[in-house]
Amino acid sequence: MSEAESRRRPGELEGQILAVLGGAHSPLTPREVLDRLTPPLSYSTVVTILTRMHDKGMTARYREGRAFRYAPLTDADTMAAGRMSALLGSGVDRGTVLRRFVSTLEPGDAELLRQLFDDKG
């Protein structure tokens, strides 16, 4: 596998960690998160990602002795939607970005968007 193939998409690790935290019945330590991830990462990577997620308001953090426990404050879907909104608001031509986005939709996605717009109105 090439380096480009092994690279994760932006937010992929955060999404995986949110899924682990969301599936737990109580807040988890970084070690407990690490033990539930596949493939496993280094402990320091998990601690770094959890700290960044806490700084972004994505997780709650509770001190337990010298360690912390983390719980989700959001989910992967909300996180992805936030990234999409941020990209749209980044100062580029929204119309062009939306047009190009629509051209990449999978079959059925356009109908789903129509339904979502109908439900919103």
Coordinates of C-alpha atoms in Angstrom, one line a residue:
M1 CA 0.0 0.0 0.0
S2 CA 1.4 3.4 -1.0
E3 CA 1.8 6.3 1.5
A4 CA -1.0 8.1 -0.3
E5 CA -3.3 5.1 0.0
S6 CA -2.5 4.7 3.7
R7 CA -3.3 8.3 4.5
R8 CA -6.6 9.0 6.3
R9 CA -9.2 11.4 5.1
P10 CA -9.5 14.6 7.1
G11 CA -11.5 13.9 10.2
E12 CA -11.4 10.2 9.8
L13 CA -9.6 9.5 13.1
E14 CA -11.9 11.8 14.9
G15 CA -14.9 10.0 13.4
Q16 CA -13.5 6.6 14.5
I17 CA -12.8 7.9 18.0
L18 CA -16.3 9.5 18.2
A19 CA -17.8 6.1 17.2
V20 CA -15.9 4.4 20.0
L21 CA -16.9 7.0 22.6
G22 CA -20.5 6.9 21.4
G23 CA -20.7 3.2 21.7
A24 CA -19.4 3.2 25.3
H25 CA -21.8 3.3 28.3
S26 CA -19.5 5.7 30.2
P27 CA -16.6 8.0 29.5
L28 CA -13.4 6.3 28.4
T29 CA -9.7 6.8 29.1
P30 CA -7.3 7.1 26.1
R31 CA -6.1 3.6 26.8
E32 CA -9.7 2.2 26.6
V33 CA -10.3 4.1 23.4
L34 CA -7.0 2.8 22.0
D35 CA -8.0 -0.8 22.9
R36 CA -11.2 -0.5 20.9
L37 CA -9.7 1.0 17.7
T38 CA -8.8 -1.1 14.7
P39 CA -6.2 -1.0 13.4
P40 CA -4.6 0.2 16.6
L41 CA -2.8 3.5 16.8
S42 CA 0.0 4.6 19.1
Y43 CA -1.1 5.7 22.6
S44 CA 0.3 9.2 22.0
T45 CA -1.7 9.6 18.8
V46 CA -4.9 8.8 20.6
V47 CA -4.1 11.2 23.4
T48 CA -3.3 14.0 20.9
I49 CA -6.5 13.4 18.9
L50 CA -8.7 13.3 22.1
T51 CA -7.0 16.5 23.4
R52 CA -7.7 18.3 20.1
M53 CA -11.3 17.0 20.0
H54 CA -11.8 18.4 23.5
D55 CA -10.3 21.7 22.5
K56 CA -12.8 21.8 19.5
G57 CA -15.7 21.1 21.9
M58 CA -16.3 17.7 20.4
T59 CA -15.8 15.8 23.7
A60 CA -16.2 16.4 27.4
R61 CA -13.2 15.6 29.6
Y62 CA -13.3 14.4 33.2
R63 CA -10.3 14.1 35.4
E64 CA -9.8 10.8 37.1
G65 CA -6.6 10.7 39.2
R66 CA -3.8 11.7 36.9
A67 CA -5.7 10.6 33.8
F68 CA -8.7 11.9 31.9
R69 CA -11.9 10.2 30.7
Y70 CA -13.6 11.4 27.5
A71 CA -17.3 11.4 26.4
P72 CA -18.7 12.5 23.1
L73 CA -20.5 15.9 22.7
T74 CA -21.2 15.4 19.0
D75 CA -21.3 12.6 16.5
A76 CA -19.5 11.9 13.2
D77 CA -22.4 13.0 11.0
T78 CA -22.6 16.4 12.7
M79 CA -18.8 16.7 12.5
A80 CA -18.9 16.1 8.7
A81 CA -21.7 18.5 8.2
G82 CA -19.7 21.2 10.1
R83 CA -16.7 20.6 7.8
M84 CA -18.9 20.9 4.8
S85 CA -20.4 24.2 6.1
A86 CA -16.9 25.6 6.9
L87 CA -15.7 24.8 3.4
L88 CA -18.7 26.6 1.9
G89 CA -18.1 29.6 4.0
S90 CA -14.3 29.7 3.2
G91 CA -14.7 32.6 0.8
V92 CA -14.9 30.7 -2.5
D93 CA -17.7 31.0 -5.0
R94 CA -20.5 29.0 -3.2
G95 CA -22.4 28.5 -6.5
T96 CA -19.5 26.9 -8.2
V97 CA -18.7 24.7 -5.2
L98 CA -22.3 23.6 -4.9
R99 CA -22.5 22.9 -8.6
R100 CA -19.4 20.8 -8.6
F101 CA -20.5 19.0 -5.4
V102 CA -23.9 18.1 -7.0
S103 CA -22.1 16.7 -10.0
T104 CA -20.3 14.2 -7.8
L105 CA -23.4 12.8 -6.0
E106 CA -24.2 9.1 -6.0
P107 CA -27.4 7.8 -7.5
G108 CA -30.3 8.6 -5.1
D109 CA -28.4 11.5 -3.4
A110 CA -30.2 14.2 -5.4
E111 CA -33.6 12.8 -4.5
L112 CA -32.6 12.6 -0.9
L113 CA -31.6 16.3 -1.0
R114 CA -34.9 17.1 -2.6
Q115 CA -36.7 15.3 0.2
L116 CA -34.6 17.1 2.8
F117 CA -35.5 20.5 1.3
D118 CA -39.2 19.6 1.2
D119 CA -39.1 18.5 4.8
K120 CA -37.4 21.7 5.8
G121 CA -39.9 24.0 4.1

